[in-house]
Short mmCIF file of C-alpha atoms in Angstrom, two decimals:
data_model
loop_
_atom_site.label_atom_id
_atom_site.label_comp_id
_atom_site.label_asym_id
_atom_site.label_seq_id
_atom_site.Cartn_x
_atom_site.Cartn_y
_atom_site.Cartn_z
CA UNK A 461 -21.10 83.72 17.59
CA UNK A 462 -17.28 83.62 17.39
CA UNK A 463 -15.53 80.97 15.33
CA UNK A 464 -15.38 77.83 17.53
CA UNK A 465 -11.89 76.81 18.67
CA UNK A 466 -10.19 73.65 17.41
CA UNK A 467 -8.98 70.70 19.49
CA UNK A 468 -5.44 70.44 18.13
CA UNK A 469 -2.26 72.52 18.08
CA UNK A 470 -0.93 74.26 21.19
CA UNK A 471 -4.18 76.14 21.79
CA UNK A 472 -6.47 73.09 21.60
CA UNK A 473 -5.91 71.78 25.13
CA UNK A 474 -6.85 75.14 26.66
CA UNK A 475 -10.05 75.15 24.61
CA UNK A 476 -10.83 71.58 25.63
CA UNK A 477 -10.37 71.96 29.40
CA UNK A 478 -13.56 73.89 30.21
CA UNK A 479 -15.55 71.83 27.72
CA UNK A 480 -14.34 68.60 29.30
CA UNK A 481 -15.35 69.88 32.71
CA UNK A 482 -18.86 70.42 31.34
CA UNK A 483 -18.87 66.93 29.79
CA UNK A 484 -17.66 65.21 32.94
CA UNK A 485 -20.25 67.03 35.05
CA UNK A 486 -22.96 66.04 32.56
CA UNK A 487 -21.85 62.39 32.64
CA UNK A 488 -22.01 62.45 36.42
CA UNK A 489 -25.43 64.13 36.51
CA UNK A 490 -26.90 61.83 33.86
CA UNK A 491 -25.73 58.73 35.69
CA UNK A 492 -27.31 59.99 38.92
CA UNK A 493 -30.58 60.71 37.16
CA UNK A 494 -30.59 57.22 35.67
CA UNK A 495 -29.68 55.66 39.04
CA UNK A 496 -29.29 52.13 37.72
CA UNK A 497 -27.93 50.00 34.91
CA UNK A 498 -30.31 51.47 32.30
CA UNK A 499 -33.20 53.93 32.16
CA UNK A 500 -36.56 52.83 33.49
CA UNK A 501 -39.64 52.88 31.31
CA UNK A 502 -38.52 50.95 28.27
CA UNK A 503 -38.13 52.25 24.69
CA UNK A 504 -41.10 54.69 24.58
CA UNK A 505 -40.15 56.53 27.78
CA UNK A 506 -36.49 56.69 26.84
CA UNK A 507 -37.27 58.00 23.37
CA UNK A 508 -39.57 60.69 24.80
CA UNK A 509 -36.92 61.89 27.25
CA UNK A 510 -34.11 62.10 24.71
CA UNK A 511 -36.33 63.86 22.16
CA UNK A 512 -37.52 66.36 24.72
CA UNK A 513 -33.93 67.17 25.62
CA UNK A 514 -32.67 67.51 22.05
CA UNK A 515 -35.56 69.20 20.23
CA UNK A 516 -34.98 70.83 17.86
CA UNK A 517 -32.04 68.78 16.67
CA UNK A 518 -30.98 71.58 14.30
CA UNK A 519 -32.05 74.94 15.77
CA UNK A 520 -31.99 78.13 13.75
CA UNK A 521 -29.58 79.65 16.23
CA UNK A 522 -27.08 77.62 18.20
CA UNK A 523 -27.38 77.30 21.97
CA UNK A 524 -23.63 77.50 22.54
CA UNK A 525 -21.08 74.79 23.33
CA UNK A 526 -21.62 74.41 27.07
CA UNK A 527 -25.41 74.35 26.88
CA UNK A 528 -25.34 71.84 24.00
CA UNK A 529 -22.83 69.60 25.73
CA UNK A 530 -24.59 69.78 29.09
CA UNK A 531 -28.02 69.09 27.61
CA UNK A 532 -27.15 66.30 25.19
CA UNK A 533 -24.50 64.51 27.26
CA UNK A 534 -26.71 64.56 30.36
CA UNK A 535 -29.64 63.21 28.35
CA UNK A 536 -27.50 60.52 26.73
CA UNK A 537 -25.97 59.44 30.04
CA UNK A 538 -29.37 59.38 31.72
CA UNK A 539 -30.73 57.23 28.89
CA UNK A 540 -27.79 54.87 28.47
CA UNK A 541 -27.22 51.27 29.40
CA UNK A 542 -24.17 51.58 31.62
CA UNK A 543 -21.72 48.67 31.23
CA UNK A 544 -19.89 49.92 34.34
CA UNK A 545 -22.94 49.10 36.48
CA UNK A 546 -22.60 45.61 37.98
CA UNK A 547 -26.16 44.70 36.93
CA UNK A 548 -25.54 45.59 33.27
CA UNK A 549 -24.37 42.14 32.20
CA UNK A 550 -26.24 41.08 29.09
CA UNK A 551 -23.68 41.30 26.33
CA UNK A 552 -20.01 41.35 25.48
CA UNK A 553 -20.27 45.08 26.13
CA UNK A 554 -17.36 46.03 28.30
CA UNK A 555 -16.99 48.91 30.75
CA UNK A 556 -13.98 50.72 29.26
CA UNK A 557 -11.01 51.56 31.41
CA UNK A 558 -10.70 55.24 32.31
CA UNK A 559 -7.13 55.34 31.04
CA UNK A 560 -8.13 53.86 27.65
CA UNK A 561 -10.98 56.38 27.40
CA UNK A 562 -8.57 59.23 28.16
CA UNK A 563 -6.27 57.96 25.42
CA UNK A 564 -9.23 57.88 23.06
CA UNK A 565 -9.78 61.57 23.78
CA UNK A 566 -6.21 62.29 22.67
CA UNK A 567 -6.81 60.29 19.50
CA UNK A 568 -9.90 62.36 18.75
CA UNK A 569 -8.14 65.66 19.45
CA UNK A 570 -5.14 64.85 17.25
CA UNK A 571 -7.35 63.13 14.66
CA UNK A 572 -4.71 61.22 12.70
CA UNK A 573 -6.15 59.53 9.63
CA UNK A 574 -4.57 56.12 9.20
CA UNK A 575 -4.59 56.03 5.40
CA UNK A 576 -1.33 57.84 4.62
CA UNK A 577 1.86 58.60 6.52
CA UNK A 578 1.58 62.36 6.03
CA UNK A 579 -1.70 62.30 7.99
CA UNK A 580 -0.41 60.04 10.78
CA UNK A 581 3.39 60.15 11.06
CA UNK A 582 3.73 58.93 14.66
CA UNK A 583 0.46 57.02 14.78
CA UNK A 584 1.48 54.85 11.83
CA UNK A 585 4.57 53.64 13.69
CA UNK A 586 2.65 53.19 16.94
CA UNK A 587 0.04 51.09 15.14
CA UNK A 588 2.63 48.96 13.35
CA UNK A 589 4.53 48.21 16.55
CA UNK A 590 1.40 47.57 18.63
CA UNK A 591 -0.14 45.21 16.11
CA UNK A 592 3.15 43.35 15.67
CA UNK A 593 3.41 42.90 19.44
CA UNK A 594 -0.15 41.57 19.68
CA UNK A 595 0.45 39.23 16.75
CA UNK A 596 3.55 37.90 18.51
CA UNK A 597 1.39 37.05 21.55
CA UNK A 598 -0.79 34.89 19.32
CA UNK A 599 2.04 33.47 17.16
CA UNK A 600 5.06 33.38 19.49
CA UNK A 601 7.01 30.89 17.37
CA UNK A 602 6.65 32.63 14.01
CA UNK A 603 9.35 35.09 12.89
CA UNK A 604 7.18 37.74 11.25
CA UNK A 605 3.56 37.63 12.46
CA UNK A 606 1.39 40.68 11.89
CA UNK A 607 -2.06 42.02 12.69
CA UNK A 608 -4.53 44.63 11.51
CA UNK A 609 -6.79 46.81 13.61
CA UNK A 610 -10.47 46.42 12.74
CA UNK A 611 -13.80 47.76 13.91
CA UNK A 612 -14.43 44.48 15.71
CA UNK A 613 -14.87 40.76 15.30
CA UNK A 614 -17.29 41.06 12.40
CA UNK A 615 -14.83 42.99 10.23
CA UNK A 616 -11.93 40.77 11.33
CA UNK A 617 -13.83 37.61 10.40
CA UNK A 618 -14.74 39.08 7.05
CA UNK A 619 -11.10 39.93 6.38
CA UNK A 620 -10.05 36.40 7.33
CA UNK A 621 -12.44 34.89 4.80
CA UNK A 622 -11.39 37.44 2.19
CA UNK A 623 -7.72 36.52 2.61
CA UNK A 624 -8.56 32.80 2.37
CA UNK A 625 -10.53 33.46 -0.82
CA UNK A 626 -7.60 35.37 -2.32
CA UNK A 627 -5.25 32.47 -1.53
CA UNK A 628 -7.45 29.64 -2.76
CA UNK A 629 -10.42 30.96 -4.71
CA UNK A 630 -14.01 30.33 -3.54
CA UNK A 631 -13.23 28.44 -0.33
CA UNK A 632 -15.88 26.33 1.34
CA UNK A 633 -16.22 27.39 4.95
CA UNK A 634 -17.06 24.88 7.66
CA UNK A 635 -18.38 26.14 10.97
CA UNK A 636 -20.38 25.00 13.98
CA UNK A 637 -23.94 25.91 14.86
CA UNK A 638 -22.43 28.05 17.65
CA UNK A 639 -20.28 30.11 15.26
CA UNK A 640 -20.79 33.88 15.28
CA UNK A 641 -23.31 35.13 12.73
CA UNK A 642 -20.64 37.26 11.05
CA UNK A 643 -19.16 34.17 9.37
CA UNK A 644 -22.39 33.52 7.47
CA UNK A 645 -22.67 37.19 6.63
CA UNK A 646 -19.09 37.28 5.37
CA UNK A 647 -19.66 34.37 2.99
CA UNK A 648 -22.67 36.24 1.59
CA UNK A 649 -20.75 39.50 1.18
CA UNK A 650 -17.78 37.76 -0.46
CA UNK A 651 -19.82 35.57 -2.81
CA UNK A 652 -18.60 32.38 -1.16
CA UNK A 653 -20.58 29.14 -0.84
CA UNK A 654 -22.92 28.94 2.10
CA UNK A 655 -21.08 27.48 5.11
CA UNK A 656 -21.34 23.79 5.94
CA UNK A 657 -22.62 23.68 9.50
CA UNK A 658 -21.29 21.20 12.07
CA UNK A 659 -23.47 20.31 15.07
CA UNK A 660 -22.40 21.38 18.54
CA UNK A 661 -24.55 19.28 20.90
CA UNK A 662 -22.35 20.05 23.91
CA UNK A 663 -21.84 23.70 22.98
CA UNK A 664 -18.62 23.14 21.02
CA UNK A 665 -17.89 21.84 17.54
CA UNK A 666 -18.41 18.08 17.23
CA UNK A 667 -15.10 16.54 16.12
CA UNK A 668 -16.57 13.38 14.59
CA UNK A 669 -18.95 15.41 12.43
CA UNK A 670 -16.09 17.73 11.46
CA UNK A 671 -13.91 14.82 10.35
CA UNK A 672 -16.75 13.36 8.29
CA UNK A 673 -17.36 16.71 6.60
CA UNK A 674 -13.67 17.25 5.84
CA UNK A 675 -13.46 13.77 4.33
CA UNK A 676 -16.59 14.21 2.24
CA UNK A 677 -15.49 17.57 0.77
CA UNK A 678 -11.75 16.96 0.41
CA UNK A 679 -11.78 17.90 -3.29
CA UNK A 680 -12.51 21.58 -2.51
CA UNK A 681 -10.45 24.29 -0.77
CA UNK A 682 -11.74 24.25 2.81
CA UNK A 683 -11.63 26.78 5.63
CA UNK A 684 -12.70 25.64 9.08
CA UNK A 685 -13.78 28.44 11.44
CA UNK A 686 -13.50 27.57 15.11
CA UNK A 687 -14.55 29.71 18.07
CA UNK A 688 -12.75 30.57 21.29
CA UNK A 689 -15.59 32.01 23.31
CA UNK A 690 -19.07 31.63 21.85
CA UNK A 691 -21.54 34.46 22.28
CA UNK A 692 -24.21 32.26 23.89
CA UNK A 693 -22.28 30.21 26.44
CA UNK A 694 -18.68 31.43 26.22
CA UNK A 695 -17.40 27.94 25.45
CA UNK A 696 -14.18 27.26 23.55
CA UNK A 697 -13.98 24.76 20.72
CA UNK A 698 -11.29 22.03 21.04
CA UNK A 699 -8.81 24.13 19.08
CA UNK A 700 -5.85 21.77 19.01
CA UNK A 701 -7.94 18.77 17.95
CA UNK A 702 -9.57 20.86 15.23
CA UNK A 703 -6.14 22.00 14.06
CA UNK A 704 -5.03 18.34 13.89
CA UNK A 705 -7.99 17.49 11.66
CA UNK A 706 -7.31 20.51 9.45
CA UNK A 707 -3.68 19.44 9.02
CA UNK A 708 -4.68 15.87 8.20
CA UNK A 709 -7.22 16.96 5.57
CA UNK A 710 -5.32 19.91 4.10
CA UNK A 711 -7.84 22.49 5.29
CA UNK A 712 -7.06 25.97 6.56
CA UNK A 713 -8.17 27.14 10.00
CA UNK A 714 -9.50 30.49 11.19
CA UNK A 715 -10.21 30.96 14.90
CA UNK A 716 -12.65 33.58 16.07
CA UNK A 717 -11.21 34.43 19.48
CA UNK A 718 -12.97 37.78 19.71
CA UNK A 719 -14.13 36.94 23.23
CA UNK A 720 -11.59 34.48 24.58
CA UNK A 721 -8.39 35.71 22.91
CA UNK A 722 -7.22 37.93 25.79
CA UNK A 723 -6.92 34.82 27.98
CA UNK A 724 -3.45 34.70 26.41
CA UNK A 725 -2.39 37.34 28.93
CA UNK A 726 -3.36 35.16 31.91
CA UNK A 727 -0.87 32.45 32.93
CA UNK A 728 -3.74 30.82 34.82
CA UNK A 729 -6.17 30.60 31.89
CA UNK A 730 -4.12 30.73 28.68
CA UNK A 731 -4.03 26.93 28.44
CA UNK A 732 -7.69 27.10 27.36
CA UNK A 733 -6.38 28.48 24.04
CA UNK A 734 -3.98 25.63 23.32
CA UNK A 735 -3.72 25.36 19.53
CA UNK A 736 -4.55 29.00 18.80
CA UNK A 737 -1.16 29.56 17.17
CA UNK A 738 -1.89 26.85 14.59
CA UNK A 739 -4.59 28.94 12.90
CA UNK A 740 -4.03 30.69 9.57
CA UNK A 741 -5.78 33.73 11.05
CA UNK A 742 -7.16 34.77 14.44
CA UNK A 743 -9.77 37.34 15.42
CA UNK A 744 -9.34 39.23 18.69
CA UNK A 745 -11.62 41.87 20.16
CA UNK A 746 -10.14 44.08 22.86
CA UNK A 747 -13.41 45.94 23.37
CA UNK A 748 -14.64 42.75 25.01
CA UNK A 749 -12.29 41.10 27.52
CA UNK A 750 -9.77 43.91 27.01
CA UNK A 751 -11.75 46.82 28.48
CA UNK A 752 -11.26 49.18 25.53
CA UNK A 753 -13.75 51.71 24.22
CA UNK A 754 -15.14 50.37 20.97
CA UNK A 755 -13.81 49.80 18.42
CA UNK A 756 -10.72 47.74 19.15
CA UNK A 757 -10.76 44.64 16.93
CA UNK A 758 -7.73 42.72 15.69
CA UNK A 759 -7.08 40.25 12.87
CA UNK A 760 -3.75 38.44 13.31
CA UNK A 761 -1.87 36.26 10.81
CA UNK A 762 1.27 34.15 11.29
CA UNK A 763 3.24 35.93 8.53
CA UNK A 764 2.97 39.52 7.35
CA UNK A 765 3.05 38.31 3.72
CA UNK A 766 -0.43 36.85 4.28
CA UNK A 767 -1.75 40.42 4.26
CA UNK A 768 -0.37 41.29 0.80
CA UNK A 769 -3.69 40.68 -1.00
CA UNK A 770 -4.98 43.80 0.76
CA UNK A 771 -2.41 46.03 -0.95
CA UNK A 772 -4.07 48.83 -2.86
CA UNK A 773 -2.86 51.84 -4.82
CA UNK A 774 -4.35 55.34 -4.71
CA UNK A 775 -1.84 57.82 -6.18
CA UNK A 776 -2.86 60.70 -3.91
CA UNK A 777 -2.22 58.55 -0.81
CA UNK A 778 0.57 56.09 -1.70
CA UNK A 779 2.19 57.05 -4.98
CA UNK A 780 4.93 54.69 -6.17
CA UNK A 781 7.68 57.28 -5.94
CA UNK A 782 6.63 58.26 -2.39
CA UNK A 783 6.71 54.63 -1.32
CA UNK A 784 10.07 54.08 -3.00
CA UNK A 785 11.39 57.18 -1.24
CA UNK A 786 10.51 55.60 2.13
CA UNK A 787 7.06 56.89 3.05
CA UNK A 788 5.16 53.97 4.65
CA UNK A 789 2.22 52.61 2.65
CA UNK A 790 -0.81 52.34 4.94
CA UNK A 791 -3.61 51.44 2.54
CA UNK A 792 -2.92 47.73 2.84
CA UNK A 793 -3.56 47.91 6.57
CA UNK A 794 -7.35 48.00 6.17
CA UNK A 795 -10.24 47.85 3.73
CA UNK A 796 -11.20 51.26 5.08
CA UNK A 797 -9.59 54.52 3.98
CA UNK A 798 -10.11 57.10 6.71
CA UNK A 799 -9.87 55.42 10.11
CA UNK A 800 -9.05 56.41 13.66
CA UNK A 801 -5.77 55.64 15.48
CA UNK A 802 -7.38 52.99 17.67
CA UNK A 803 -3.93 51.62 18.43
CA UNK A 804 -3.30 54.49 20.84
CA UNK A 805 -5.77 53.40 23.54
CA UNK A 806 -4.59 49.80 23.19
CA UNK A 807 -0.93 50.81 23.46
CA UNK A 808 -1.62 53.01 26.50
CA UNK A 809 -3.42 50.12 28.22
CA UNK A 810 -0.62 47.66 27.47
CA UNK A 811 1.98 50.13 28.75
CA UNK A 812 0.05 51.13 31.86
CA UNK A 813 -1.01 47.66 33.02
CA UNK A 814 1.59 45.33 31.54
CA UNK A 815 1.09 41.58 31.44
CA UNK A 816 0.51 41.27 35.17
CA UNK A 817 -2.12 44.02 35.25
CA UNK A 818 -4.05 42.53 32.35
CA UNK A 819 -3.82 39.07 33.87
CA UNK A 820 -5.22 40.40 37.14
CA UNK A 821 -8.24 41.94 35.39
CA UNK A 822 -8.92 38.73 33.47
CA UNK A 823 -8.47 36.44 36.48
CA UNK A 824 -10.60 38.71 38.66
CA UNK A 825 -13.46 38.70 36.17
CA UNK A 826 -13.38 34.94 35.66
CA UNK A 827 -13.38 34.45 39.43
CA UNK A 828 -16.47 36.68 39.63
CA UNK A 829 -18.24 34.50 37.07
CA UNK A 830 -17.48 31.37 39.10
CA UNK A 831 -18.75 33.07 42.24
CA UNK A 832 -22.03 33.83 40.48
CA UNK A 833 -22.26 30.18 39.42
CA UNK A 834 -21.71 29.15 43.05
CA UNK A 835 -24.48 31.48 44.24
CA UNK A 836 -26.89 30.06 41.65
CA UNK A 837 -26.02 26.50 42.65
CA UNK A 838 -26.77 27.34 46.28
CA UNK A 839 -30.13 28.93 45.40
CA UNK A 840 -32.79 26.17 45.29
CA UNK A 841 -35.11 28.21 43.05
CA UNK A 842 -32.50 28.71 40.32
CA UNK A 843 -30.91 26.31 37.81
CA UNK A 844 -27.36 26.70 36.49
CA UNK A 845 -26.66 25.68 32.89
CA UNK A 846 -22.97 24.85 33.38
CA UNK A 847 -19.82 26.11 35.04
CA UNK A 848 -18.53 29.15 33.12
CA UNK A 849 -15.71 28.62 30.60
CA UNK A 850 -14.81 32.32 30.53
CA UNK A 851 -17.19 34.85 32.09
CA UNK A 852 -20.61 33.88 30.70
CA UNK A 853 -23.09 32.33 33.14
CA UNK A 854 -26.45 30.91 32.02
CA UNK A 855 -29.21 30.31 34.54
CA UNK A 856 -33.00 30.24 34.83
CA UNK A 857 -35.63 30.00 37.54
CA UNK A 858 -36.54 26.42 38.40
CA UNK A 859 -39.79 25.01 37.01
CA UNK A 860 -40.55 27.95 34.70
CA UNK A 861 -41.32 27.93 31.01
CA UNK A 862 -39.46 29.90 28.35
CA UNK A 863 -42.18 32.54 28.14
CA UNK A 864 -41.70 33.33 31.83
CA UNK A 865 -37.93 33.52 31.41
CA UNK A 866 -38.34 36.00 28.55
CA UNK A 867 -40.86 38.00 30.58
CA UNK A 868 -38.48 38.19 33.53
CA UNK A 869 -35.73 39.57 31.32
CA UNK A 870 -37.92 42.18 29.65
CA UNK A 871 -39.46 43.27 32.96
CA UNK A 872 -36.03 43.83 34.49
CA UNK A 873 -35.14 45.92 31.44
CA UNK A 874 -38.35 47.95 31.56
CA UNK A 875 -37.95 48.69 35.26
CA UNK A 876 -34.30 49.63 34.78
CA UNK A 877 -33.12 47.10 37.38
CA UNK A 878 -30.86 44.80 35.38
CA UNK A 879 -29.62 44.09 31.88
CA UNK A 880 -29.45 40.33 31.35
CA UNK A 881 -29.07 38.57 28.02
CA UNK A 882 -30.88 35.54 26.64
CA UNK A 883 -29.52 32.35 25.12
CA UNK A 884 -30.95 29.08 23.86
CA UNK A 885 -29.19 25.92 25.02
CA UNK A 886 -30.45 22.34 25.37
CA UNK A 887 -33.74 23.46 23.81
CA UNK A 888 -34.48 25.90 26.61
CA UNK A 889 -34.25 29.65 27.06
CA UNK A 890 -31.77 30.85 29.67
CA UNK A 891 -30.95 34.16 31.25
CA UNK A 892 -27.40 35.12 30.37
CA UNK A 893 -25.01 37.09 32.57
CA UNK A 894 -21.87 38.14 30.70
CA UNK A 895 -19.58 39.42 33.43
CA UNK A 896 -16.90 41.86 32.29
CA UNK A 897 -16.71 44.28 35.21
CA UNK A 898 -13.68 43.58 37.44
CA UNK A 899 -15.20 45.78 40.18
CA UNK A 900 -18.31 43.65 40.62
CA UNK A 901 -18.68 42.41 44.20
CA UNK A 902 -20.33 39.30 45.69
CA UNK A 903 -23.02 41.62 47.08
CA UNK A 904 -23.72 42.94 43.56
CA UNK A 905 -24.16 39.38 42.33
CA UNK A 906 -26.49 38.41 45.15
CA UNK A 907 -28.61 41.51 44.55
CA UNK A 908 -28.87 40.62 40.87
CA UNK A 909 -30.13 37.13 41.72
CA UNK A 910 -32.53 38.61 44.28
CA UNK A 911 -34.06 40.74 41.53
CA UNK A 912 -34.63 37.60 39.44
CA UNK A 913 -36.04 35.45 42.24
CA UNK A 914 -38.33 38.20 43.55
CA UNK A 915 -39.74 38.86 40.10
CA UNK A 916 -40.18 35.12 39.46
CA UNK A 917 -42.15 34.80 42.69
CA UNK A 918 -44.42 37.69 41.68
CA UNK A 919 -45.09 36.19 38.26
CA UNK A 920 -45.85 32.76 39.66
CA UNK A 921 -48.40 34.33 42.01
CA UNK A 922 -49.99 36.04 39.03
CA UNK A 923 -49.14 39.52 40.27
CA UNK A 924 -48.23 42.34 37.94
CA UNK A 925 -44.53 43.06 38.56
CA UNK A 926 -43.68 46.46 39.97
#
């Protein structure tokens, strides 16, 4: 077998073209074989199919690039949950834009490593400018805001707590019962006290309970973590009121806006984030309501000096004399060393769509969520939890118990008909539709509800669903 070609240099594109044609054909064929939002048959059937296609994983003699790509990519596509299908709506799992995915290919081919300038000369500048621009969207009235690119909201939240710890020592975090699980995990990883948990009886942080907690623990450094877009219901904490309480009691504020942060780009919906710019740090996740291939997380701060605790020295990457001679120091831009130039796909999307294009995608998707809520309201056999705050819609069949709701969800998964999430609210289990596909039509939504109502009817009659 000849030495395989590389992806870079002037010869790389010619080597990639026929391989990409094979990949694109395999993606197409796999999607047709799946013929739905996810493969039918559940975990055992899916595992059997992928193992049959890939055995042996490491053959004695290679099968060649086209055969390997065709076999494995087809099998993976056939066995994937497809976030671009309108009935794949369980999680904050976005269908990536084609243009962002194409940019991600370029990032992989060029393979800059974002830990030293000599590995990423242009990418380091692109990242710095892109993150500064995103930080300015969050902190428009601060002279030198900055942001880091992360693997997602979990890493961004961990960095936020780390920076607070470096400023104040072992800070006591305060969060709501609806806060993302990564906050609790971050306190464990960082050796911080277990968070004080505030009730959220209406789905958002209770302000009276927050004030009482801030008053009771005023003698300690405090960090309140609020949420702009909870994972269960998509609700947004009263950010400005929380910021007022933090100011009054001398506490710092971190806002996890992994889900709701991109509302900033929509003139229609950005008012829901009033108070966001008062936070000491903000998490944003553009592989949610930003339509980026994962990962595309952001941690923003109001002043670039807030990131100085992350500075780190490794002589082979950022020697003092190199830095003094003008080579940019990249190690303080992440806790990771080797990392991809994820700024490229973000920058391409921002350039291609602009503010108006992003706003249109966001507004379109929110409108779709409200249309689904309207359809549920007009269906007498379905109950709606509440009007959507962003794009999450909770509903359940009328007069069913939680076991039936869970069975409906799992049956839809097993049959490959729909991917719906689950959420507990008001002591009941709800089906959760997290709508992130701007191409979803009213017909798609009605068909999704028809799947649920038909299956509910079968279960109530005691029939085995088919």
